[in-house]
Amino acid sequence: MDVRLPHELNVYQDIFKEFYLSKYSGRRLMWQNSLGHCVLKAEFPKGKKELAVSLFQTVVLMLFNDAQNLSFQDIKDATSIEDKELRRTLQSLACGKVRVLQKIPKGREVDDNDSFMFNDGFTAPLYRIKVNAIQLKETVEENASTTERVFQDRQYQVDAAIVRIMKTRKILSHTLLITELFQQLKFPIKPVDLKKRIESLIDREYLERDKNNPQIYNYLA
């Protein structure tokens, strides 16, 4: 997920990149922005604090070093954070338990016409404060897409388990193979998906159906 980093963070990335590439030749360094986190030192009128925040939260908050009030569109243009992720980030900073920003007008949702300002009145008993991210609810389509991606990632584990079982047993019925797979695989999976992986291995000539009984599989060495 892309994000436009402030100059201060770009400097640190460039320093590390130079160090990394000097140590490991022929490699490519890619930053996973959605996994980044930082500790920001913040000076509020009622005391200094350290904020443990995500990289996206960091990028948004650092904009307020140079501005007292910013619109949603201003922040979006300055950070290039994807729309849904930016709304989630701003919710965590202005609508959650730790409100280091103020949202105008007040409310739980972030709208296109909202503006945000540094919360001069922020106070908290602890010196270091973790600002938790807001979890978004998945739509039905997103949930289905996530499930499909997870299954694709697990296909190799399923294929390996089928080959491992058949290599040991040599000949096995469909029912017994499915039963053993359920015992070996550590994640939930549907029988219809297991059948698809078996068919795929037959197509790739790892297995074959028995000529006299299509419900029995033979392992092909």
Coordinates of N, CA, C and O in Angstrom, one line a residue, residues 15-150:
I15 N 19.0 5.9 4.3 CA 20.2 5.4 5.1 C 20.2 3.9 5.2 O 21.2 3.2 5.0
F16 N 19.1 3.4 5.6 CA 19.0 1.9 5.8 C 19.1 1.2 4.4 O 19.8 0.2 4.3
K17 N 18.5 1.8 3.4 CA 18.6 1.1 2.1 C 20.1 1.0 1.6 O 20.5 0.0 1.1
E18 N 20.8 2.1 1.8 CA 22.2 2.1 1.4 C 23.0 1.1 2.2 O 23.8 0.4 1.7
F19 N 22.7 1.0 3.5 CA 23.4 0.0 4.4 C 23.0 -1.4 3.9 O 23.9 -2.3 3.7
Y20 N 21.7 -1.7 3.6 CA 21.3 -3.0 3.3 C 21.9 -3.5 2.0 O 22.3 -4.6 1.9
L21 N 21.8 -2.6 0.9 CA 22.3 -3.0 -0.4 C 23.8 -3.2 -0.4 O 24.4 -3.9 -1.2
S22 N 24.5 -2.5 0.5 CA 26.0 -2.6 0.6 C 26.3 -4.0 1.2 O 27.4 -4.5 0.9
K23 N 25.4 -4.5 2.0 CA 25.7 -5.8 2.7 C 25.2 -7.0 1.9 O 25.8 -8.0 2.0
Y24 N 24.1 -6.8 1.2 CA 23.5 -7.9 0.4 C 23.4 -7.5 -1.1 O 22.4 -6.8 -1.5
S25 N 24.3 -7.9 -1.9 CA 24.3 -7.5 -3.3 C 23.3 -8.4 -4.0 O 23.1 -9.6 -3.7
G26 N 22.7 -7.8 -5.1 CA 21.7 -8.6 -5.9 C 20.4 -8.7 -5.3 O 19.5 -9.4 -5.8
R27 N 20.1 -8.1 -4.2 CA 18.8 -8.2 -3.6 C 18.0 -6.9 -3.8 O 18.6 -5.8 -4.1
R28 N 16.7 -7.0 -3.7 CA 15.8 -5.8 -3.8 C 15.1 -5.6 -2.5 O 14.5 -6.5 -1.9
L29 N 15.1 -4.4 -2.1 CA 14.5 -4.0 -0.8 C 13.1 -3.4 -1.0 O 13.0 -2.4 -1.8
M30 N 12.1 -4.0 -0.4 CA 10.7 -3.5 -0.6 C 10.1 -3.2 0.8 O 10.3 -4.0 1.7
W31 N 9.5 -2.0 1.0 CA 9.0 -1.6 2.3 C 7.5 -2.0 2.3 O 6.7 -1.7 1.5
Q32 N 7.1 -2.7 3.4 CA 5.7 -3.0 3.6 C 5.1 -2.0 4.5 O 5.1 -2.1 5.8
N33 N 4.6 -0.9 3.9 CA 4.1 0.3 4.7 C 3.0 0.0 5.7 O 3.0 0.6 6.8
S34 N 2.2 -1.0 5.3 CA 1.0 -1.3 6.2 C 1.5 -2.0 7.5 O 0.7 -2.1 8.5
L35 N 2.7 -2.5 7.6 CA 3.3 -3.1 8.8 C 4.2 -2.2 9.6 O 4.6 -2.6 10.7
G36 N 4.4 -1.0 9.1 CA 5.3 -0.1 9.8 C 4.7 0.5 11.1 O 3.5 0.7 11.2
H37 N 5.6 0.8 12.1 CA 5.1 1.5 13.2 C 6.2 2.4 13.8 O 7.4 2.2 13.5
C38 N 5.9 3.4 14.5 CA 6.8 4.4 15.0 C 6.5 4.8 16.4 O 5.4 4.6 16.9
V39 N 7.4 5.5 17.0 CA 7.1 6.2 18.3 C 7.4 7.7 18.0 O 8.5 8.1 17.7
L40 N 6.3 8.5 18.2 CA 6.4 9.9 17.9 C 6.5 10.7 19.3 O 5.7 10.4 20.2
K41 N 7.4 11.6 19.4 CA 7.4 12.5 20.5 C 6.4 13.7 20.2 O 6.6 14.4 19.2
A42 N 5.5 13.9 21.1 CA 4.5 15.0 20.9 C 4.5 16.0 22.1 O 4.6 15.5 23.2
E43 N 4.4 17.2 21.7 CA 4.4 18.3 22.8 C 3.0 18.9 22.8 O 2.7 19.7 21.9
F44 N 2.3 18.5 23.8 CA 1.0 19.1 24.1 C 1.1 20.2 25.1 O 2.0 20.2 26.0
P45 N 0.2 21.2 25.1 CA 0.2 22.3 26.2 C 0.2 21.7 27.6 O 0.8 22.3 28.5
K46 N -0.4 20.5 27.8 CA -0.5 20.0 29.1 C 0.5 18.9 29.4 O 0.4 18.2 30.4
G47 N 1.6 18.8 28.5 CA 2.7 17.9 28.8 C 3.1 17.2 27.6 O 2.4 17.0 26.6
K48 N 4.4 16.7 27.7 CA 5.0 15.9 26.6 C 4.5 14.5 26.7 O 4.4 13.9 27.7
K49 N 4.4 13.8 25.5 CA 4.0 12.4 25.4 C 4.8 11.7 24.3 O 5.3 12.3 23.4
E50 N 4.8 10.4 24.4 CA 5.3 9.5 23.3 C 4.1 8.7 22.8 O 3.4 8.1 23.6
L51 N 3.9 8.8 21.5 CA 2.8 8.1 20.9 C 3.3 6.9 20.1 O 4.1 7.0 19.1
A52 N 2.8 5.7 20.5 CA 3.1 4.5 19.7 C 2.1 4.3 18.6 O 0.9 4.1 18.9
V53 N 2.5 4.5 17.4 CA 1.5 4.6 16.3 C 1.9 3.8 15.1 O 3.1 3.5 14.9
S54 N 1.0 3.6 14.2 CA 1.3 2.9 12.9 C 2.0 3.9 12.0 O 2.0 5.1 12.2
L55 N 2.6 3.4 10.9 CA 3.3 4.3 9.9 C 2.2 5.3 9.3 O 2.5 6.5 9.1
F56 N 1.0 4.8 9.0 CA 0.0 5.7 8.4 C -0.4 6.8 9.4 O -0.6 7.9 9.1
Q57 N -0.6 6.4 10.7 CA -0.9 7.4 11.7 C 0.3 8.4 11.9 O 0.0 9.6 12.0
T58 N 1.5 7.9 11.8 CA 2.6 8.8 11.8 C 2.6 9.9 10.7 O 2.8 11.1 11.0
V59 N 2.4 9.4 9.5 CA 2.4 10.3 8.4 C 1.4 11.4 8.5 O 1.6 12.6 8.2
V60 N 0.2 11.0 9.0 CA -0.9 12.0 9.2 C -0.5 13.0 10.3 O -0.7 14.2 10.1
L61 N -0.1 12.5 11.4 CA 0.2 13.3 12.5 C 1.3 14.3 12.2 O 1.3 15.5 12.6
M62 N 2.3 13.9 11.4 CA 3.5 14.8 11.1 C 3.1 16.0 10.3 O 3.8 17.0 10.2
L63 N 1.9 15.9 9.6 CA 1.4 17.0 8.8 C 1.1 18.2 9.7 O 1.2 19.4 9.3
F64 N 0.7 17.9 11.0 CA 0.3 18.9 11.9 C 1.5 19.6 12.6 O 1.3 20.5 13.4
N65 N 2.7 19.3 12.2 CA 3.9 20.1 12.5 C 3.9 21.4 11.8 O 4.4 22.4 12.4
D66 N 3.3 21.5 10.7 CA 3.3 22.7 9.8 C 1.9 23.3 9.6 O 1.8 24.3 8.9
A67 N 0.9 22.7 10.2 CA -0.5 23.2 10.0 C -1.3 22.9 11.2 O -1.2 21.9 11.9
Q68 N -2.2 23.8 11.6 CA -3.1 23.7 12.7 C -4.4 23.0 12.3 O -5.0 22.2 13.1
N69 N -4.8 23.2 11.1 CA -6.1 22.7 10.6 C -6.0 22.2 9.2 O -5.5 22.9 8.3
L70 N -6.4 21.0 8.9 CA -6.3 20.4 7.6 C -7.7 19.7 7.3 O -8.2 19.0 8.1
S71 N -8.1 19.8 6.0 CA -9.3 19.1 5.6 C -8.9 17.7 5.2 O -7.8 17.3 5.0
F72 N -10.0 16.8 5.1 CA -9.8 15.4 4.7 C -9.0 15.4 3.4 O -8.1 14.6 3.2
Q73 N -9.4 16.2 2.4 CA -8.8 16.2 1.1 C -7.4 16.7 1.2 O -6.5 16.1 0.5
D74 N -7.1 17.7 2.0 CA -5.7 18.1 2.2 C -4.8 16.9 2.7 O -3.7 16.7 2.1
I75 N -5.3 16.2 3.6 CA -4.5 15.1 4.2 C -4.4 14.0 3.1 O -3.3 13.4 3.0
K76 N -5.4 13.7 2.4 CA -5.4 12.7 1.3 C -4.4 13.1 0.3 O -3.6 12.2 -0.2
D77 N -4.4 14.3 -0.2 CA -3.4 14.8 -1.2 C -2.0 14.7 -0.7 O -1.1 14.4 -1.4
A78 N -1.8 15.1 0.6 CA -0.4 15.2 1.1 C 0.2 13.8 1.4 O 1.4 13.6 1.3
T79 N -0.7 12.8 1.7 CA -0.1 11.5 2.1 C -0.2 10.4 1.1 O 0.5 9.4 1.1
S80 N -1.2 10.6 0.1 CA -1.5 9.6 -0.9 C -1.9 8.2 -0.3 O -1.8 7.2 -1.0
I81 N -2.4 8.2 0.9 CA -2.9 7.0 1.5 C -4.3 6.7 0.9 O -5.1 7.5 0.6
E82 N -4.5 5.4 0.6 CA -5.7 4.9 0.0 C -6.9 5.4 0.8 O -6.9 5.4 2.0
D83 N -8.0 5.7 0.1 CA -9.2 6.3 0.8 C -9.7 5.6 2.0 O -9.8 6.2 3.1
K84 N -9.9 4.3 1.9 CA -10.5 3.6 3.0 C -9.5 3.5 4.2 O -9.9 3.6 5.3
E85 N -8.2 3.3 3.9 CA -7.2 3.2 4.9 C -7.1 4.6 5.6 O -6.9 4.6 6.8
L86 N -7.2 5.7 4.8 CA -7.0 7.0 5.4 C -8.2 7.3 6.4 O -8.0 7.8 7.5
R87 N -9.4 6.9 6.0 CA -10.6 7.1 6.9 C -10.4 6.3 8.2 O -10.7 6.8 9.3
R88 N -9.9 5.1 8.0 CA -9.7 4.3 9.2 C -8.6 4.9 10.1 O -8.8 4.9 11.4
T89 N -7.6 5.4 9.5 CA -6.5 6.1 10.3 C -7.0 7.3 11.0 O -6.7 7.5 12.2
L90 N -7.7 8.1 10.3 CA -8.2 9.4 10.9 C -9.3 9.1 12.0 O -9.3 9.8 13.1
Q91 N -10.0 8.0 11.9 CA -11.0 7.6 12.9 C -10.2 7.2 14.2 O -10.6 7.6 15.3
S92 N -9.1 6.5 14.0 CA -8.3 6.1 15.2 C -7.7 7.3 15.9 O -7.5 7.3 17.1
L93 N -7.4 8.4 15.2 CA -6.7 9.5 15.8 C -7.7 10.6 16.3 O -7.3 11.3 17.2
A94 N -8.9 10.6 15.8 CA -9.8 11.6 16.2 C -11.1 11.1 16.8 O -11.9 11.9 17.3
C95 N -11.4 9.8 16.6 CA -12.7 9.3 17.1 C -12.6 8.2 18.1 O -13.6 7.7 18.6
G96 N -11.4 7.7 18.3 CA -11.2 6.6 19.2 C -11.0 7.0 20.7 O -11.4 8.1 21.1
K97 N -10.4 6.1 21.5 CA -10.2 6.5 22.9 C -9.1 7.5 23.1 O -9.2 8.3 24.0
V98 N -8.1 7.5 22.2 CA -7.0 8.5 22.3 C -7.1 9.5 21.2 O -6.8 9.2 20.1
R99 N -7.7 10.6 21.5 CA -8.0 11.6 20.5 C -7.0 12.7 20.4 O -7.1 13.8 21.0
V100 N -5.9 12.5 19.7 CA -4.8 13.5 19.6 C -5.2 14.5 18.6 O -4.5 15.5 18.5
L101 N -6.2 14.2 17.7 CA -6.7 15.2 16.8 C -8.2 15.4 17.1 O -8.8 14.6 17.7
Q102 N -8.7 16.6 16.7 CA -10.1 16.9 16.8 C -10.7 16.9 15.4 O -10.1 17.4 14.5
K103 N -11.9 16.3 15.3 CA -12.6 16.2 14.0 C -13.7 17.3 14.0 O -14.4 17.4 15.0
I104 N -13.8 18.0 12.9 CA -14.9 19.0 12.8 C -15.7 18.7 11.5 O -15.1 18.7 10.4
P105 N -17.0 18.4 11.7 CA -17.8 18.3 12.9 C -17.5 17.0 13.6 O -17.0 16.1 13.1
K106 N -17.9 17.0 14.9 CA -17.8 15.7 15.7 C -18.6 14.6 15.1 O -19.7 14.8 14.5
G107 N -18.2 13.4 15.3 CA -18.9 12.2 14.8 C -18.0 11.0 14.7 O -16.8 11.1 14.8
R108 N -18.6 9.8 14.6 CA -17.9 8.6 14.5 C -17.3 8.3 13.2 O -16.3 7.5 13.0
E109 N -18.0 8.8 12.1 CA -17.6 8.5 10.7 C -16.8 9.7 10.2 O -17.0 10.8 10.5
V110 N -15.9 9.4 9.2 CA -15.1 10.4 8.6 C -15.7 10.6 7.2 O -15.8 9.7 6.3
D111 N -16.1 11.9 6.9 CA -16.7 12.3 5.7 C -15.8 13.1 4.9 O -14.8 13.7 5.4
D112 N -16.1 13.3 3.6 CA -15.2 14.0 2.7 C -15.1 15.5 3.1 O -14.0 16.1 2.8
N113 N -16.1 16.1 3.7 CA -16.1 17.5 4.1 C -15.5 17.8 5.5 O -15.5 18.9 5.9
D114 N -15.1 16.7 6.2 CA -14.6 16.9 7.5 C -13.2 17.6 7.5 O -12.4 17.5 6.5
S115 N -12.9 18.3 8.6 CA -11.6 18.9 8.8 C -11.0 18.4 10.1 O -11.8 18.0 11.0
F116 N -9.7 18.5 10.3 CA -9.1 18.0 11.5 C -8.1 19.0 12.0 O -7.4 19.7 11.2
M117 N -7.9 19.1 13.4 CA -6.9 20.0 13.9 C -6.3 19.3 15.1 O -6.8 18.4 15.7
F118 N -5.1 19.8 15.4 CA -4.3 19.4 16.6 C -5.1 19.6 17.9 O -5.6 20.7 18.1
N119 N -5.2 18.6 18.7 CA -6.0 18.7 20.0 C -5.1 19.3 21.1 O -4.4 18.6 21.8
D120 N -5.2 20.6 21.2 CA -4.5 21.3 22.3 C -4.8 20.9 23.7 O -4.0 21.0 24.6
G121 N -6.1 20.4 23.8 CA -6.5 20.0 25.2 C -6.2 18.6 25.5 O -6.7 18.1 26.6
F122 N -5.5 17.8 24.7 CA -5.3 16.4 25.0 C -4.5 16.2 26.3 O -3.5 16.9 26.5
T123 N -4.9 15.3 27.1 CA -4.2 14.9 28.3 C -4.4 13.4 28.5 O -5.4 12.8 28.1
A124 N -3.4 12.8 29.2 CA -3.5 11.4 29.5 C -2.5 11.1 30.7 O -1.5 11.8 30.8
P125 N -2.9 10.2 31.6 CA -2.0 9.9 32.7 C -0.7 9.3 32.4 O 0.3 9.5 33.1
L126 N -0.6 8.5 31.3 CA 0.6 7.8 30.9 C 1.5 8.7 30.0 O 1.0 9.5 29.3
Y127 N 2.8 8.4 30.1 CA 3.7 9.2 29.2 C 3.7 8.6 27.8 O 3.7 9.3 26.9
R128 N 3.8 7.3 27.7 CA 3.8 6.6 26.4 C 2.4 6.0 26.2 O 1.9 5.3 27.1
I129 N 1.8 6.3 25.1 CA 0.4 6.0 24.8 C 0.4 5.2 23.4 O 0.9 5.7 22.5
K130 N -0.3 4.1 23.4 CA -0.5 3.4 22.2 C -1.8 3.8 21.6 O -2.9 3.7 22.2
V131 N -1.8 4.3 20.3 CA -3.0 4.6 19.6 C -3.4 3.5 18.7 O -2.8 3.2 17.7
N132 N -4.5 2.8 19.2 CA -4.9 1.5 18.4 C -5.6 1.9 17.1 O -6.3 2.9 17.0
A133 N -5.4 1.0 16.1 CA -6.0 1.2 14.8 C -7.5 0.8 14.9 O -7.9 0.0 15.8
I134 N -8.3 1.3 14.1 CA -9.8 1.0 14.0 C -9.9 -0.2 13.0 O -9.4 -0.1 11.9
Q135 N -10.6 -1.2 13.4 CA -10.8 -2.4 12.5 C -12.0 -2.1 11.6 O -13.1 -1.8 12.1
L136 N -11.8 -2.2 10.3 CA -13.0 -2.1 9.4 C -13.7 -3.4 9.2 O -13.1 -4.4 9.2
K137 N -15.0 -3.3 9.1 CA -15.9 -4.5 8.8 C -15.7 -4.8 7.3 O -15.8 -4.0 6.5
E138 N -15.5 -6.1 7.1 CA -15.4 -6.6 5.7 C -16.7 -6.7 5.1 O -17.7 -7.1 5.7
T139 N -16.8 -6.3 3.8 CA -18.1 -6.6 3.1 C -18.1 -8.1 2.7 O -17.1 -8.8 2.8
V140 N -19.2 -8.5 2.2 CA -19.4 -9.9 1.8 C -18.4 -10.2 0.7 O -17.7 -11.3 0.7
E141 N -18.2 -9.3 -0.3 CA -17.3 -9.5 -1.4 C -15.9 -9.5 -0.9 O -15.1 -10.4 -1.4
E142 N -15.5 -8.6 0.0 CA -14.1 -8.6 0.6 C -13.8 -9.9 1.3 O -12.7 -10.5 1.2
N143 N -14.8 -10.4 2.1 CA -14.6 -11.6 2.8 C -14.4 -12.8 1.9 O -13.5 -13.6 2.1
A144 N -15.2 -12.9 0.8 CA -15.1 -13.9 -0.2 C -13.7 -13.9 -0.8 O -13.1 -14.9 -1.1
S145 N -13.3 -12.6 -1.2 CA -12.0 -12.4 -1.8 C -10.9 -12.9 -0.9 O -9.9 -13.5 -1.3
T146 N -11.0 -12.5 0.4 CA -9.9 -12.9 1.4 C -9.9 -14.4 1.5 O -8.8 -15.0 1.5
T147 N -11.0 -15.1 1.6 CA -11.1 -16.5 1.7 C -10.4 -17.2 0.6 O -9.7 -18.2 0.7
E148 N -10.7 -16.7 -0.6 CA -10.1 -17.2 -1.9 C -8.6 -17.1 -1.9 O -7.9 -18.0 -2.2
R149 N -8.1 -15.9 -1.5 CA -6.7 -15.7 -1.4 C -6.0 -16.6 -0.4 O -4.9 -17.2 -0.7
V150 N -6.6 -16.8 0.7 CA -6.1 -17.7 1.7 C -6.0 -19.1 1.2 O -5.0 -19.8 1.4

